[in-house]
Short mmCIF file of C-alpha atoms and ligand atoms in Angstrom, two decimals:
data_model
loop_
_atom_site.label_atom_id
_atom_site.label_comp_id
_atom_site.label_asym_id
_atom_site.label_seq_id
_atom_site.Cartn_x
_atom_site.Cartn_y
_atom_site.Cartn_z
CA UNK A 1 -47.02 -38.85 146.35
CA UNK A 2 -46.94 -35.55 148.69
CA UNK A 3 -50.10 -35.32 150.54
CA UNK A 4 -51.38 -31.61 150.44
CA UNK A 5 -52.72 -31.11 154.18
CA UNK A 6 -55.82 -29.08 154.65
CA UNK A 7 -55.66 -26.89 157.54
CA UNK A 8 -57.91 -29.27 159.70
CA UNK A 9 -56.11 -32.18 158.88
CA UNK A 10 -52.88 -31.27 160.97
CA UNK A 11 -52.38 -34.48 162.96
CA UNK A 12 -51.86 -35.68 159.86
CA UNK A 13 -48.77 -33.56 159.00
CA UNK A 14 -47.69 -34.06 163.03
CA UNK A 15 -47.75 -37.80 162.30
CA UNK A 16 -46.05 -37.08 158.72
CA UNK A 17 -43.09 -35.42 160.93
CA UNK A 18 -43.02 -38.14 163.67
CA UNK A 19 -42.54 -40.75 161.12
CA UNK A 20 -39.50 -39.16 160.04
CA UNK A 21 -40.88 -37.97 156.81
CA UNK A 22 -40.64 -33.91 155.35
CA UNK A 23 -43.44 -31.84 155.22
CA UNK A 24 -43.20 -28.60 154.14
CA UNK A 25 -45.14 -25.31 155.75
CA UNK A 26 -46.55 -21.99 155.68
CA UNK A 27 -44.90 -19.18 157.16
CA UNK A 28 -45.20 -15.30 156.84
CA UNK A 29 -41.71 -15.09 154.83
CA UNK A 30 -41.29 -18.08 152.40
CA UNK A 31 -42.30 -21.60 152.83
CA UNK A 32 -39.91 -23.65 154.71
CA UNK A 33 -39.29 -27.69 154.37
CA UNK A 34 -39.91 -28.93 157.80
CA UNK A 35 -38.17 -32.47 159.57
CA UNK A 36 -38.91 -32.89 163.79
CA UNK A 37 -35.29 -31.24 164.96
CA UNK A 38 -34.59 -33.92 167.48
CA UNK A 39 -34.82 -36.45 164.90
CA UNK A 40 -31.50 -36.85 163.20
CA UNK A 41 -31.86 -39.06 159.90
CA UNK A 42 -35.11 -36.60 159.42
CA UNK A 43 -32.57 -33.40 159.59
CA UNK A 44 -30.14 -35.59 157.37
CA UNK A 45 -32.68 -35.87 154.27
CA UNK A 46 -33.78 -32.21 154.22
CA UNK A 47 -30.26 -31.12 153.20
CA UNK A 48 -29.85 -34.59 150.56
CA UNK A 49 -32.83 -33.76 148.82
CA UNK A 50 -32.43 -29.79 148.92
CA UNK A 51 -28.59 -30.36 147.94
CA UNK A 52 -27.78 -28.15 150.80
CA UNK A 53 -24.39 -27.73 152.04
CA UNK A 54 -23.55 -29.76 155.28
CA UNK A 55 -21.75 -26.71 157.14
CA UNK A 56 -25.18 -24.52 156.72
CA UNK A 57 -26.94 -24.38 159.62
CA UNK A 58 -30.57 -25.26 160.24
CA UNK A 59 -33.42 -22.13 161.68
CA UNK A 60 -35.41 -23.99 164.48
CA UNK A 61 -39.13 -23.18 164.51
CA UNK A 62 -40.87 -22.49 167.89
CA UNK A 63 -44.60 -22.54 168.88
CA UNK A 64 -44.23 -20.09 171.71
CA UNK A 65 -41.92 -17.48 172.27
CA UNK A 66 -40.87 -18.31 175.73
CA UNK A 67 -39.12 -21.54 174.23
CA UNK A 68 -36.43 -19.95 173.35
CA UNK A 69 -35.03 -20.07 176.96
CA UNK A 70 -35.72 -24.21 176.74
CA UNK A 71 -33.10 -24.02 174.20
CA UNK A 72 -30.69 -21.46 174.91
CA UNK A 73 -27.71 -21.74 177.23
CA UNK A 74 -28.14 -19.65 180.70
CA UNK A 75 -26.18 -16.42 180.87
CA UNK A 76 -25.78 -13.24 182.64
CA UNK A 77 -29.52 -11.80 182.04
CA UNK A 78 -28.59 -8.86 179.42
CA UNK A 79 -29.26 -11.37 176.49
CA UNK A 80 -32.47 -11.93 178.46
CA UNK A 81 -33.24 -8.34 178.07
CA UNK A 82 -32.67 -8.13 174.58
CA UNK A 83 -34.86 -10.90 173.78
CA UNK A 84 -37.99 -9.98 175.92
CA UNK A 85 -37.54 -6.72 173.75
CA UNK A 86 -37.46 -7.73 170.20
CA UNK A 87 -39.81 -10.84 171.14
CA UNK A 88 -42.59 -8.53 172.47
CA UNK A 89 -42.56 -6.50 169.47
CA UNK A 90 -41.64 -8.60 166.50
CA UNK A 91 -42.36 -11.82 167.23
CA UNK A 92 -43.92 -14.14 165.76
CA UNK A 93 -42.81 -12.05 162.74
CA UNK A 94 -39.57 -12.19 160.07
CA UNK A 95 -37.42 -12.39 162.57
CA UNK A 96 -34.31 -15.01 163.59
CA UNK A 97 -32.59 -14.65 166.70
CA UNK A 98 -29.16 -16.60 166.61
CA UNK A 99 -28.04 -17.91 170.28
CA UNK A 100 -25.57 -20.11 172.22
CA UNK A 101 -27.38 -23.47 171.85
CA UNK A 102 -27.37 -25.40 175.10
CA UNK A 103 -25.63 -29.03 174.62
CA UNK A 104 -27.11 -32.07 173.58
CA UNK A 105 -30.56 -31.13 172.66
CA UNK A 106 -30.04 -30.71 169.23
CA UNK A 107 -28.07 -33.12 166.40
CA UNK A 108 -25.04 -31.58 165.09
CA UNK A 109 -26.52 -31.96 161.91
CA UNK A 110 -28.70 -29.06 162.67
CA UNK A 111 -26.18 -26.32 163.45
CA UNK A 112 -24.02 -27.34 161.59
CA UNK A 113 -21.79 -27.99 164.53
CA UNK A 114 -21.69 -24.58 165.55
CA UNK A 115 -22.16 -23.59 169.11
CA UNK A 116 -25.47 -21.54 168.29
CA UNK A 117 -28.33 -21.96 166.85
CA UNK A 118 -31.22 -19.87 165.08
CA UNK A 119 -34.40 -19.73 166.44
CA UNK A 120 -37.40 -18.36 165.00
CA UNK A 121 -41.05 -18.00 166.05
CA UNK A 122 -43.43 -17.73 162.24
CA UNK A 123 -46.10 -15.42 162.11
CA UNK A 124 -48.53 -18.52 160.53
CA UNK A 125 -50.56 -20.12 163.00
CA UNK A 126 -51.76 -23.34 161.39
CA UNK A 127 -47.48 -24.00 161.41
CA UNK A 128 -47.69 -22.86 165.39
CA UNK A 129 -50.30 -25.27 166.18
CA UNK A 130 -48.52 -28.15 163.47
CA UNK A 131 -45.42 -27.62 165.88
CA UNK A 132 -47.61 -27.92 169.24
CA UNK A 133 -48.98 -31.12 167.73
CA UNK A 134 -45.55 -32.89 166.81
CA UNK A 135 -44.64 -31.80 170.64
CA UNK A 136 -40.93 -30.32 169.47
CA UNK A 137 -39.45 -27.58 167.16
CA UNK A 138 -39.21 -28.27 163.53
CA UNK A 139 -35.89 -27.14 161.09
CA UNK A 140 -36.99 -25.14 158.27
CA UNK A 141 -34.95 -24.05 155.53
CA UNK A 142 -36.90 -22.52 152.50
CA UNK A 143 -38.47 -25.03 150.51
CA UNK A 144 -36.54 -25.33 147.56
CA UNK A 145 -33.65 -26.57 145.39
CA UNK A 146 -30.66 -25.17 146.92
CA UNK A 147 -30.00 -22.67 144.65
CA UNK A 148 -33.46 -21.75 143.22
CA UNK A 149 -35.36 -18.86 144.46
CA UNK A 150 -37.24 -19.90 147.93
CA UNK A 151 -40.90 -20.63 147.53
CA UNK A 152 -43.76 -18.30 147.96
CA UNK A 153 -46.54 -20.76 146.98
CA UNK A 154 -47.71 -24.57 147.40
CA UNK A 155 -46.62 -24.93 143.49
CA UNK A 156 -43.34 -23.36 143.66
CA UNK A 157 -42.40 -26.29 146.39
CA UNK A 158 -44.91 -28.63 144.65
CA UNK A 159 -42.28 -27.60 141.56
CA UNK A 160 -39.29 -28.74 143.20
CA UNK A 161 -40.51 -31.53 145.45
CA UNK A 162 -43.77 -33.40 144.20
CA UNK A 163 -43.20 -36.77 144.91
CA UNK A 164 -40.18 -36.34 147.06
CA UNK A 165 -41.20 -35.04 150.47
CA UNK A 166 -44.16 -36.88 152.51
CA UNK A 167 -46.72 -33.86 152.50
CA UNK A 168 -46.98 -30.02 152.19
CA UNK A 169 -49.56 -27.89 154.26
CA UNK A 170 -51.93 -25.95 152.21
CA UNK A 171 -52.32 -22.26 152.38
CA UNK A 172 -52.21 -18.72 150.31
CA UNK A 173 -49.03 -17.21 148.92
CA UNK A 174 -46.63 -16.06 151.58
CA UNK A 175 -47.34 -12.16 152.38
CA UNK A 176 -43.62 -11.28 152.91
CA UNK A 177 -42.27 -12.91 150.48
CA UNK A 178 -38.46 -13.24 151.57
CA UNK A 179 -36.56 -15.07 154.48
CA UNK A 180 -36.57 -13.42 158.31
CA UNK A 181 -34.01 -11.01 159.10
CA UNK A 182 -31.31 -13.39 160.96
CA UNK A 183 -29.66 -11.11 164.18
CA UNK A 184 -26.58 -12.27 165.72
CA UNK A 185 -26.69 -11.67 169.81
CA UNK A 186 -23.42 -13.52 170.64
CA UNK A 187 -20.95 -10.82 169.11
CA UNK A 188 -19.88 -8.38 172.45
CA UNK A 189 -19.68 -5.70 169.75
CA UNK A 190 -23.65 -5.62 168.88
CA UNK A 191 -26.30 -6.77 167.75
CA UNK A 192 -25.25 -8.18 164.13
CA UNK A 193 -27.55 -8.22 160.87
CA UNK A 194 -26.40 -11.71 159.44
CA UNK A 195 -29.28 -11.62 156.82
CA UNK A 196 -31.10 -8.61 155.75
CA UNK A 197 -35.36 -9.11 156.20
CA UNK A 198 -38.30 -7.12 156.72
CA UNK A 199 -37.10 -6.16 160.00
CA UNK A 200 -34.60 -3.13 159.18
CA UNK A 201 -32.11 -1.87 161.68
CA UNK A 202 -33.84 1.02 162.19
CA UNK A 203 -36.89 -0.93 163.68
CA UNK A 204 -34.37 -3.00 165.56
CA UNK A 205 -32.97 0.28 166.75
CA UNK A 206 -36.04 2.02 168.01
CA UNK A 207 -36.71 -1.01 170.27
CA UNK A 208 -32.93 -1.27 171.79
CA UNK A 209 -31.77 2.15 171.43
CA UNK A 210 -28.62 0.91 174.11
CA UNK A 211 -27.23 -1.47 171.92
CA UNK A 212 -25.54 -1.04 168.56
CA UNK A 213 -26.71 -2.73 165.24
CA UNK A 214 -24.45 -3.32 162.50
CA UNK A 215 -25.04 -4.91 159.39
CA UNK A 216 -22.20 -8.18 158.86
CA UNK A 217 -20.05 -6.83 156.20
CA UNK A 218 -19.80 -3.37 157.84
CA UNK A 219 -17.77 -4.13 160.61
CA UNK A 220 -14.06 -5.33 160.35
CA UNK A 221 -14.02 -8.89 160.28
CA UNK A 222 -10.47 -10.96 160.57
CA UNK A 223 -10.36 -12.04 156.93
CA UNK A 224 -9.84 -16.00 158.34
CA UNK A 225 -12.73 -15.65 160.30
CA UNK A 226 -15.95 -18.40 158.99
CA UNK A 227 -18.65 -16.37 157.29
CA UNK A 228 -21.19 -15.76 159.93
CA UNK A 229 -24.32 -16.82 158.40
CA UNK A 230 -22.83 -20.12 156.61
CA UNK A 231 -25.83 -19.53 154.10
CA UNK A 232 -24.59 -16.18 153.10
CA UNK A 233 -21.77 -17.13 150.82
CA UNK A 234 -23.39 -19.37 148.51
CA UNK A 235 -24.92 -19.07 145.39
CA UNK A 236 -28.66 -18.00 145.21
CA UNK A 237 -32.03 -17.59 143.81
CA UNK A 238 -30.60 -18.32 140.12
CA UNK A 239 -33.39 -19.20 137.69
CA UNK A 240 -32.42 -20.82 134.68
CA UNK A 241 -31.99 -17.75 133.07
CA UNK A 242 -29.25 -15.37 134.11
CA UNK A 243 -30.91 -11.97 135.60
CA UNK A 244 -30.04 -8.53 135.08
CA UNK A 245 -30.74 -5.90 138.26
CA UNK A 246 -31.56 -2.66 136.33
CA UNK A 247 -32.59 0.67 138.40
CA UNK A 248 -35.59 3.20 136.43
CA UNK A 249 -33.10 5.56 135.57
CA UNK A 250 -31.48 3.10 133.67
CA UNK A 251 -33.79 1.11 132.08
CA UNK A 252 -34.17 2.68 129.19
CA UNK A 253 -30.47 2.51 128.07
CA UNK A 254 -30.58 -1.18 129.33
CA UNK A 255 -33.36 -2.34 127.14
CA UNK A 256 -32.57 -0.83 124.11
CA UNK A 257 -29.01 -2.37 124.68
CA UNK A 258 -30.80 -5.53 124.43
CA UNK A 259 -32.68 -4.92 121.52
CA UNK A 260 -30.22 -3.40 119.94
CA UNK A 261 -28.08 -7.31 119.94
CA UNK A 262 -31.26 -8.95 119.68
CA UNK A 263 -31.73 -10.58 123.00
CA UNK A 264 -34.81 -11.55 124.29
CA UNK A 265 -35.69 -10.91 127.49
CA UNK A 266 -38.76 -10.70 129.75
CA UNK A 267 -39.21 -7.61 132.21
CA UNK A 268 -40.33 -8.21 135.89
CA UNK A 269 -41.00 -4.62 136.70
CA UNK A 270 -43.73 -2.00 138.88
CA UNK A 271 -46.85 -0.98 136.81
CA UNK A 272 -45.03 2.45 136.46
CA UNK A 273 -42.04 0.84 134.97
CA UNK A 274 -44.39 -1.73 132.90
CA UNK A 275 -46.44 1.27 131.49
CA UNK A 276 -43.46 2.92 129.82
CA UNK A 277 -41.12 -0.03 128.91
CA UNK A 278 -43.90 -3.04 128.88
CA UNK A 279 -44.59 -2.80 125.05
CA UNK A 280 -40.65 -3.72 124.22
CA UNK A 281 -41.42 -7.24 125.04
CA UNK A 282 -44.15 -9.85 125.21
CA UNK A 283 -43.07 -11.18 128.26
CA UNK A 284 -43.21 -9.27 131.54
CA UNK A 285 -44.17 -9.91 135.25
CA UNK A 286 -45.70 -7.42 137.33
CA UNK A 287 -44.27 -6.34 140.58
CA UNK A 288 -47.03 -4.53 141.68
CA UNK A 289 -46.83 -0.44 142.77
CA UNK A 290 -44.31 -0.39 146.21
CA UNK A 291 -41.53 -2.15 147.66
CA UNK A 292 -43.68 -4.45 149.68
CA UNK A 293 -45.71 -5.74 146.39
CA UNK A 294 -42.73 -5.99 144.66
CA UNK A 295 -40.67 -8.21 147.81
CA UNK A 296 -43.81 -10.26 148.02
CA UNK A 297 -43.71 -10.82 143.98
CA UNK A 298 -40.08 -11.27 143.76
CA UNK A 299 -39.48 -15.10 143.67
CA UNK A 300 -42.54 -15.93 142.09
CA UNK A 301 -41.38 -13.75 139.26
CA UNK A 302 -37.79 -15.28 138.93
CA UNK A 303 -39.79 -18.42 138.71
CA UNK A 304 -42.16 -17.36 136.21
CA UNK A 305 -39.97 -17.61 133.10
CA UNK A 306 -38.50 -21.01 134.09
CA UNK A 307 -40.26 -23.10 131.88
CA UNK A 308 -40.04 -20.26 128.55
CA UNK A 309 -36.57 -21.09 127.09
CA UNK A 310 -37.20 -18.63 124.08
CA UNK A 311 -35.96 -16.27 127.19
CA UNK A 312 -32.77 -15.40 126.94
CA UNK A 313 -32.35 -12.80 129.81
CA UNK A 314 -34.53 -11.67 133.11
CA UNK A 315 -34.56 -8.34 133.46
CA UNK A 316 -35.79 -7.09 136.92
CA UNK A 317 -36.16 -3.42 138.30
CA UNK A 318 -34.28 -2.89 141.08
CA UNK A 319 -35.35 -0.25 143.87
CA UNK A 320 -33.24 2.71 145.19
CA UNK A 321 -30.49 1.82 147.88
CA UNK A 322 -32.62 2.99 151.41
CA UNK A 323 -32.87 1.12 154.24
CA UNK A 324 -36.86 -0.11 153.37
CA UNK A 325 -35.44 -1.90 150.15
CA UNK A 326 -32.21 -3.76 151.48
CA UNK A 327 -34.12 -6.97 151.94
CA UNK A 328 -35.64 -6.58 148.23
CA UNK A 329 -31.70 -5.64 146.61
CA UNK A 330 -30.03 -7.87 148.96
CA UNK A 331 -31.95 -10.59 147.44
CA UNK A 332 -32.22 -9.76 143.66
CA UNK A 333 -28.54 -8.26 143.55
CA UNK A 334 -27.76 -11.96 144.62
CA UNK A 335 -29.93 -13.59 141.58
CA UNK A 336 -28.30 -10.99 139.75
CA UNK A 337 -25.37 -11.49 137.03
CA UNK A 338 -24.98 -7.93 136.17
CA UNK A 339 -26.32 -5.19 138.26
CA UNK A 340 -27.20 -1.75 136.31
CA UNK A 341 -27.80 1.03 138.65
O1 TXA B 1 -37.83 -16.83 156.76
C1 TXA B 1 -37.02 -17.73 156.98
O2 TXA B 1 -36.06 -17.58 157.74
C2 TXA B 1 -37.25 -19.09 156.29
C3 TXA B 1 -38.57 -19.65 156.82
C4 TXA B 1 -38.88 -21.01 156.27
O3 TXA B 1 -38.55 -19.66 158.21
N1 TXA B 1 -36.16 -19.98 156.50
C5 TXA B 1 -34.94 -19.81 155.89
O4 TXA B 1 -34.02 -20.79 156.17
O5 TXA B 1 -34.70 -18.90 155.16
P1 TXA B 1 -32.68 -20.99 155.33
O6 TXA B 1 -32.13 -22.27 155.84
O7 TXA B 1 -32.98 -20.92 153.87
O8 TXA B 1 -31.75 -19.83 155.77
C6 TXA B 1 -31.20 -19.79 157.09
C7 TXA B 1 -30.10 -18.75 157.17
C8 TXA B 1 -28.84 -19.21 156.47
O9 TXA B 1 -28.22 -18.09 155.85
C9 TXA B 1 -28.01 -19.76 157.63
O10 TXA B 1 -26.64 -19.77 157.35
C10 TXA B 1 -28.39 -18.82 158.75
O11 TXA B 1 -29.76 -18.56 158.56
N2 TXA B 1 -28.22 -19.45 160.08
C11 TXA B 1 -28.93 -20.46 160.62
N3 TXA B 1 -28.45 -20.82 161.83
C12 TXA B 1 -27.42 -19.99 162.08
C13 TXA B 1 -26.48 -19.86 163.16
N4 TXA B 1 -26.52 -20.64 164.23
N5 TXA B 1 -25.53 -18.91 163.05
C14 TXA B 1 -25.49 -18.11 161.97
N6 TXA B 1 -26.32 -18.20 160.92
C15 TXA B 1 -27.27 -19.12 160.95
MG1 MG B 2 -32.87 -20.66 151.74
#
């Protein structure tokens, strides 16, 4: 049985953790399946029973900003400067700052033997305070099914894990909706976008106007080189239908493509989108009126039609290519078979 933890009944989900068992939490982005990070076997079981990949590294969760510098190795101060600056105005918030680890704190297992490690500080207090009461940092990586969109709710990782993990703490739908942009400070070049998020370069920018940002994939990379952000290379979000990005402009050649052959699909689309095209099918999700409704609906709605196998295709409107949607078409263009735009 997973115990669902009410907010006052933390100690429980500390002691949970200190046993060595999983208990998933909160956090502003997604939920994320939690094991004590000094606690090896723990680490060990949240990639066996997500099916994660061994050589994808683990984000550590903090309670307090200025434990980052318990974890990071020492160096000349200009790293130091960096992080004061984007801790001070985005954390805790969607952001993961990726460091050289210092040695023999954390099991390999964690970062994945690399020689840095991603730390993160969650805008969700009761998962703060859960972390002050197991006394160490906690690994989360979204609570899911490697594979299956992350989980924005208690029943999307109730879904994939009831019955598998020791407990889950309780709380609303995440208001974000996907993972924490992950930044790269060990490249001498910049400051390096591993994972598109809600924080954009632009806001990055604005608060470090003296270093460069660049996006991984935009800079010239020596093609033997290990994919930065392990994570980034394998497959994602995939319901158990395949999904089709389609842009407005396009959706109405799209659709009548599909009717045309006879496929069914359902439509996960904005209420402007839903008004016009809604009627062609009895199945739709809505995505709300802006990009932040939509982000926060997004997984959620690639869940919805899971358990409808008289679906043959997910169709899903994708959002113009600006900076303010990257983290919304990063994400869907990876759930994506075909993208129409
Ligand atoms: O919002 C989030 O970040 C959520 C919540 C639960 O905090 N967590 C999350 O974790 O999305 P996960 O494991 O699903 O994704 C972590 C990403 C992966 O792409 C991984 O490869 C990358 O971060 N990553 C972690 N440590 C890294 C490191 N040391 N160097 C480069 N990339 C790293
Ligand atoms: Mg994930």
């Amino acid at each position: 049985m997973t115990k669902i933890i009410q907010a006052d009944q933390l100690e429980e989900g500390a002691a949970l953790l200190q046993s060595g068992a999983l208990v998933a939490f909160p956090t502003e982005t997604v939920f994320g399946l939690g094991a004590i990070a000094n606690q090896e076997a723990a680490v060990k079981s949240v990639y066996t029973v997500k099916g994660r990949p061994s050589d994808n590294p683990l984000i550590v969760h903090i309670a307090d900003a200025n434990q980052i510098y318990d974890y990071m190795m020492d160096d000349d101060g200009k790293r130091h400067q960096i992080i004061e600056k984007l801790a001070a105005n985005f954390w805790p918030g969607p952001l993961t700052l990726v460091v050289p680890v210092k040695k023999d704190i954390f099991p390999a297992v964690v970062t994945g033997g690399m020689e840095t490690v991603g730390i993160r500080l969650p805008d969700q207090e009761l998962t703060r305070e859960l972390i002050r009461k197991t006394g160490f940092p906690i690994v989360g990586p979204s609570a899911n099914i490697s594979g299956k969109p992350s989980p924005t709710s208690v029943d999307h990782v109730l879904h994939d894990f009831d019955g598998v993990i020791g407990g889950i703490i309780n709380a609303e739908p995440t208001r974000i909706g996907v993972e924490s942009t992950v930044l790269d400070l060990t490249d001498e070049r910049g400051l390096i976008i591993l994972r598109p998020g809600y924080i954009t370069k632009s806001m990055i920018t604005e608060v470090i106007p003296d270093v460069p940002v660049f996006l991984a994939g935009s800079i010239a990379n020596d093609a033997t080189e290990a994919p930065k952000a392990p994570g980034m290379k394998y497959i994602h979000y995939s319901p158990n239908q395949p999904v089709v990005a389609v842009s407005r402009e396009n959706m109405t050649q799209f659709l009548a493509s599909l009717s045309d052959q006879e496929i069914s699909f359902a439509l996960a689309a904005t209420d402007k989108t839903l008004e016009r095209f809604g009627q062609m099918t009895e199945v739709s999700f809505k995505l709300g009126n802006n990009i932040d409704s939509a982000t926060q609906a997004l997984f959620a709605a690639l869940r919805f039609f899971d358990d409808q196998p008289n679906i043959q295709q997910i169709v899903v409107e994708l959002f113009p290519d600006i900076e303010e949607n990257a983290a919304y078409r990063n994400r869907l263009i990876k759930a994506s078979s075909l993208v129409v735009e």
